mmCIF file of C-alpha atoms in Angstrom:
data_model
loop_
_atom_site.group_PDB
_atom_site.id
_atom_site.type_symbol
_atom_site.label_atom_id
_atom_site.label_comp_id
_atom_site.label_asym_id
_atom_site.label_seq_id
_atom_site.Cartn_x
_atom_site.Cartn_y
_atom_site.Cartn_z
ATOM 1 C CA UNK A 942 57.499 64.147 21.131
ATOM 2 C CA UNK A 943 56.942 65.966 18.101
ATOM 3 C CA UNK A 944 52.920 65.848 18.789
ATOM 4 C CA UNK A 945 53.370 67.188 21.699
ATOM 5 C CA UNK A 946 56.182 70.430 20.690
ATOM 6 C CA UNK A 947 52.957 70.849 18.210
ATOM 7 C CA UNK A 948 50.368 70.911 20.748
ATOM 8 C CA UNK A 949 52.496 73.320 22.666
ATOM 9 C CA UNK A 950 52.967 75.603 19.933
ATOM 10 C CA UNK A 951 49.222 75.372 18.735
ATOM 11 C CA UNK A 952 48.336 75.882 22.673
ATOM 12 C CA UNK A 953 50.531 79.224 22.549
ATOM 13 C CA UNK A 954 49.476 80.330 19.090
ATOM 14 C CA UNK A 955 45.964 80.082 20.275
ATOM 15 C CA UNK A 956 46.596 81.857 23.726
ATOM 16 C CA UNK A 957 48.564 84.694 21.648
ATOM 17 C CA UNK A 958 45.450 85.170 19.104
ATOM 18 C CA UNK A 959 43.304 85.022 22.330
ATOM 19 C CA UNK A 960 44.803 87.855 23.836
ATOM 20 C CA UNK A 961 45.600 89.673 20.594
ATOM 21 C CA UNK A 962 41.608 89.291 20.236
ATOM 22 C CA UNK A 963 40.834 91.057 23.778
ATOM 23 C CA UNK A 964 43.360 93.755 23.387
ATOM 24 C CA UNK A 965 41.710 94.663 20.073
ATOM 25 C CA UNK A 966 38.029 94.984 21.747
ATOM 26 C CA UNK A 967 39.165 97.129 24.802
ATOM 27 C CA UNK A 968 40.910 99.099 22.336
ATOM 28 C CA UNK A 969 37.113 99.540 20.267
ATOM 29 C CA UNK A 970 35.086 99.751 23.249
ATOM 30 C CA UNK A 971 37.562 102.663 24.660
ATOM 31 C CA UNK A 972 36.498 104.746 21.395
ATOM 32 C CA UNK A 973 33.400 104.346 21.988
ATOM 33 C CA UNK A 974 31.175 107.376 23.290
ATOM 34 C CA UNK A 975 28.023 107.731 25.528
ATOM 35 C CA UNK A 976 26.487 109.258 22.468
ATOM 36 C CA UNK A 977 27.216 105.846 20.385
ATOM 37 C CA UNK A 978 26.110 104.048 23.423
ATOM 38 C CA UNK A 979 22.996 105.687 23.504
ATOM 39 C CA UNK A 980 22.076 105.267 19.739
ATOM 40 C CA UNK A 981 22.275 101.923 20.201
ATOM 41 C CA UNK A 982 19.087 101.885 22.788
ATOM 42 C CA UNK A 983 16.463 103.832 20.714
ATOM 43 C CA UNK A 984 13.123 102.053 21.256
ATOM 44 C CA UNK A 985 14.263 100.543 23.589
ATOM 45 C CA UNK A 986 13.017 100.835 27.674
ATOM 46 C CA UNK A 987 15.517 102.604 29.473
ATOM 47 C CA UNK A 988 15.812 103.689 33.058
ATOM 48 C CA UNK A 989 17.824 106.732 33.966
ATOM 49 C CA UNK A 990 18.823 108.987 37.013
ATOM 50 C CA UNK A 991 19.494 112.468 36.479
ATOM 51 C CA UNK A 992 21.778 114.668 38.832
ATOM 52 C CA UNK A 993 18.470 116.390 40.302
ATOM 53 C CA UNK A 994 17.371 113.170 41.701
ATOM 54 C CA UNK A 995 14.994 112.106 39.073
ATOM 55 C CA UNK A 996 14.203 108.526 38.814
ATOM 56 C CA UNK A 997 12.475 108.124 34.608
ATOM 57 C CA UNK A 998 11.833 105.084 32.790
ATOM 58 C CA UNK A 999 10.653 105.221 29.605
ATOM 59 C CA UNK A 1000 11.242 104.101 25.594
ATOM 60 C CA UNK A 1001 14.324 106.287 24.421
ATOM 61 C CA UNK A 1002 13.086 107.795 21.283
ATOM 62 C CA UNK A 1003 15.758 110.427 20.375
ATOM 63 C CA UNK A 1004 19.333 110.933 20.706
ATOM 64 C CA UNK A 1005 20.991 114.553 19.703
ATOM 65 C CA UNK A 1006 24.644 115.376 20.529
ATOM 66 C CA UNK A 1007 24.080 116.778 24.003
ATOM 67 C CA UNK A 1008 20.260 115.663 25.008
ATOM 68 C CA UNK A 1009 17.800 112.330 24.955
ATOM 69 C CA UNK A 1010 14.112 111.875 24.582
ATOM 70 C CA UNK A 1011 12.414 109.324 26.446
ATOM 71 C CA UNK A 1012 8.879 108.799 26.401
ATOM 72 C CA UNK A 1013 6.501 108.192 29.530
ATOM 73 C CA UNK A 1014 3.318 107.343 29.194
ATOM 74 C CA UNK A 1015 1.660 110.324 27.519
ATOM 75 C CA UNK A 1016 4.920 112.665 28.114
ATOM 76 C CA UNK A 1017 8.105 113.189 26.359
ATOM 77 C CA UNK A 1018 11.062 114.038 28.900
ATOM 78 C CA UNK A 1019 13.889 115.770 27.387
ATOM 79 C CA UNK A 1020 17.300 115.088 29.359
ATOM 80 C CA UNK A 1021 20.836 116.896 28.946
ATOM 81 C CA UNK A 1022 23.429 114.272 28.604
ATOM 82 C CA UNK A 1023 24.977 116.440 31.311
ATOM 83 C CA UNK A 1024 22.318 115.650 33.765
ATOM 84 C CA UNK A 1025 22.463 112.089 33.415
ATOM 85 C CA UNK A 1026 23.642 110.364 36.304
ATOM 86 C CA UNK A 1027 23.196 106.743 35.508
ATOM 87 C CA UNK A 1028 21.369 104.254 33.070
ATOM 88 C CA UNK A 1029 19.643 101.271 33.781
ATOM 89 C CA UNK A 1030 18.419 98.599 31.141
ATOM 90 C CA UNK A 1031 20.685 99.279 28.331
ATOM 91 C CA UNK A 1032 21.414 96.067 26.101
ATOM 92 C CA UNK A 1033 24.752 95.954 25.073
ATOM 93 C CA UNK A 1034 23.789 97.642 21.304
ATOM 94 C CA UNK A 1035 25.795 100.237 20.239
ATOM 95 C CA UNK A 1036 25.209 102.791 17.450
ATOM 96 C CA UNK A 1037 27.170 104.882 14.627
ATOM 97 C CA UNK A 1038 28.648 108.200 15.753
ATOM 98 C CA UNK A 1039 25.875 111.286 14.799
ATOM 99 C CA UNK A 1040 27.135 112.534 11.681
ATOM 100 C CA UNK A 1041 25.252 116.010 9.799
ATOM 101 C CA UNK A 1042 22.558 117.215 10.413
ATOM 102 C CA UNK A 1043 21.727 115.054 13.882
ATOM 103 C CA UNK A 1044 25.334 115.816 15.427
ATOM 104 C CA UNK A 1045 24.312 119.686 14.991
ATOM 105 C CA UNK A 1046 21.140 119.149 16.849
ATOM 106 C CA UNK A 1047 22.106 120.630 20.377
ATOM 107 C CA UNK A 1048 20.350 121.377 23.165
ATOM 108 C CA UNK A 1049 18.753 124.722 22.180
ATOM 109 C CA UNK A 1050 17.428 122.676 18.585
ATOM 110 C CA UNK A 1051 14.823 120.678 20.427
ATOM 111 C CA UNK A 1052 14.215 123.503 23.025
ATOM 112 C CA UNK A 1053 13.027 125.608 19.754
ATOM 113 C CA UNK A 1054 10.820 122.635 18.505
ATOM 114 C CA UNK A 1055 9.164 123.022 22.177
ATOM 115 C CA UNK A 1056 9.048 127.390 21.712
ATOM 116 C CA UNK A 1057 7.653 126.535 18.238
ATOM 117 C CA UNK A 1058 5.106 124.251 19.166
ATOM 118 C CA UNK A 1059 4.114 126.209 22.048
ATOM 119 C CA UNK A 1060 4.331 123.374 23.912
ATOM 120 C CA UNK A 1061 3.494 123.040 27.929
ATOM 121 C CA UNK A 1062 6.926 122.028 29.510
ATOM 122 C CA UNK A 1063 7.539 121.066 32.739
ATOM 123 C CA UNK A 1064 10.839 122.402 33.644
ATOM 124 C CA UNK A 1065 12.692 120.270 36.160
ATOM 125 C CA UNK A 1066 15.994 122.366 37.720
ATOM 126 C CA UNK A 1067 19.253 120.289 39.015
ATOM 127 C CA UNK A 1068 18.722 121.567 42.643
ATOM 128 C CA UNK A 1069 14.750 122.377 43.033
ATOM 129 C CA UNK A 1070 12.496 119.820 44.419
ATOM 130 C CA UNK A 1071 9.134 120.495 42.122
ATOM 131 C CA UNK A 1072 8.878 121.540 38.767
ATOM 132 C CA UNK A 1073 8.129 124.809 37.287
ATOM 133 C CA UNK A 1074 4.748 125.144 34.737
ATOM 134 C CA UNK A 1075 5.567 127.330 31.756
ATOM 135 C CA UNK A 1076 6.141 127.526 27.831
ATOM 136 C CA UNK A 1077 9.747 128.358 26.267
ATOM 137 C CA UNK A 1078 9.384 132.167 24.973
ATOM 138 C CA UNK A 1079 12.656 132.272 24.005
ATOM 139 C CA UNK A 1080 16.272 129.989 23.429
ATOM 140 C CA UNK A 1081 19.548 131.709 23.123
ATOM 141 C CA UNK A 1082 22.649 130.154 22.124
ATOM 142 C CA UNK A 1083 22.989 129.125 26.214
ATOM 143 C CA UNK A 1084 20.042 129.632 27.793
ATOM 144 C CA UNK A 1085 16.133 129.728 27.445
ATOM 145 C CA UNK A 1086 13.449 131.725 28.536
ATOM 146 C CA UNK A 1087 10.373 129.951 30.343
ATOM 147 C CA UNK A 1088 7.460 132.249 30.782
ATOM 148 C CA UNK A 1089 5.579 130.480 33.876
ATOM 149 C CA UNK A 1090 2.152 129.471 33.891
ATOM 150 C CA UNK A 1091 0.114 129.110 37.044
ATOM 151 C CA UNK A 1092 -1.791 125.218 37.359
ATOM 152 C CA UNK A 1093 -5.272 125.577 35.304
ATOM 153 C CA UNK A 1094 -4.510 129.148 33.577
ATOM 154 C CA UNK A 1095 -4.385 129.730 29.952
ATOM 155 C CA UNK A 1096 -1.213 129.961 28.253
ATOM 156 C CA UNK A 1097 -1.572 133.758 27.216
ATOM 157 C CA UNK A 1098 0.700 136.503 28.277
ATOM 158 C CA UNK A 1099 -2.097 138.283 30.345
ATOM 159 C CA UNK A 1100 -1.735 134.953 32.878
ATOM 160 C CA UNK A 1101 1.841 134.351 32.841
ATOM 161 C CA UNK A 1102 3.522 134.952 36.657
ATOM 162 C CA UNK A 1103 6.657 135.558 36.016
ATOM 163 C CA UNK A 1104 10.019 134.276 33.400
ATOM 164 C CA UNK A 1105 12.495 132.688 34.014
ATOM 165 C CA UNK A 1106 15.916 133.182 32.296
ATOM 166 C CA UNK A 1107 17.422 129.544 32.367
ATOM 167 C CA UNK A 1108 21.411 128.610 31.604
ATOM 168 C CA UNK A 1109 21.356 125.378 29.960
ATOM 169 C CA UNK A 1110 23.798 123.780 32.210
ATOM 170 C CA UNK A 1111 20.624 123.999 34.956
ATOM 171 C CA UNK A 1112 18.453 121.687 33.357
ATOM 172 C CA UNK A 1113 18.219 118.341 35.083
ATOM 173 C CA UNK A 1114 15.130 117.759 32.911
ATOM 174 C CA UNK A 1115 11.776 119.043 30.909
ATOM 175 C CA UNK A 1116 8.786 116.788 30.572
ATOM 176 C CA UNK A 1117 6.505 118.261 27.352
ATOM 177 C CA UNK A 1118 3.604 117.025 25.988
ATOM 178 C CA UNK A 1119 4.784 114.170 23.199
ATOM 179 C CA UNK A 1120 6.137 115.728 20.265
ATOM 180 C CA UNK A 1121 6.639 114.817 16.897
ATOM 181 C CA UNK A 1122 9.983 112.832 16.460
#
């Protein structure tokens, strides 16, 4: 009798600890943030889908506070966190929080790596079905400016069409030559 009032007691001891154990890791995992989650992938092949429809699958090679690099093939693609729709791939790694400098990197810090560089973008809008040619000209606090090229013209100001004045929350994504990270 007394083996048994023991096994019962270890049996609910356990079951208590048990529980105790998966109350504790939904209460981590519901701290945890997209950003975090993200960390956790770089160099690692991720799929995504982005609000615009975009299907990309790449090697995530940057996180900042509110955007992602992924390369593909020759071609880094820049996403807004807000344009992401879904991930596929992700291993269940998780990262530290961004803390200094790399929490302050926004949006409009890589954009001004791309304006710097002069770089060729490919700007991909939530809505529009193609992508529009062009080099960032300018980046505001909320918005860039993407001075459009036509296909096989230089990139000086004598050839450029037209600019375009774009809010960041319009972004779905911008494909640039491969940057240094």
């Amino acid at each position: 009798m007394s083996n048994d009032l023991e096994s019962q007691l270890h049996s609910a001891t356990t079951a208590q600890q048990e529980s105790e154990i998966r109350d504790r890791t939904r209460s981590e995992q519901a701290r945890l943030t997209l950003v975090q989650r993200l960390v956790g992938q770089v160099g690692r092949p991720l799929g995504l889908t982005t609000h615009g429809g975009r299907t990309i699958t790449g090697i995530l090679t940057n996180v900042g506070s509110e955007w992602i690099a992924v390369v593909v093939d020759d071609r880094s693609v820049i996403v807004p966190l807000s344009s992401l729709l879904v991930l596929r791939g992700p291993s269940r790694n998780v990262g530290q929080p961004l803390a200094g400098v790399a929490a302050r990197l926004g949006l409009g810090s890589v954009l001004r790596v791309l304006s710097r560089d002069r770089a060729n973008v490919s700007l991909w809008l939530a809505m529009a079905p193609s992508p529009h040619a062009g080099f960032i000209e300018r980046v505001g606090a909320d918005f860039f400016e993407l001075g459009l090229v036509a296909p096989g013209d230089s990139r000086q100001p004598s050839s450029k069409r037209d600019v375009l004045t774009v809010p960041f929350d319009s972004i779905d994504s911008i494909d640039s030559a491969r940057f240094a990270d």
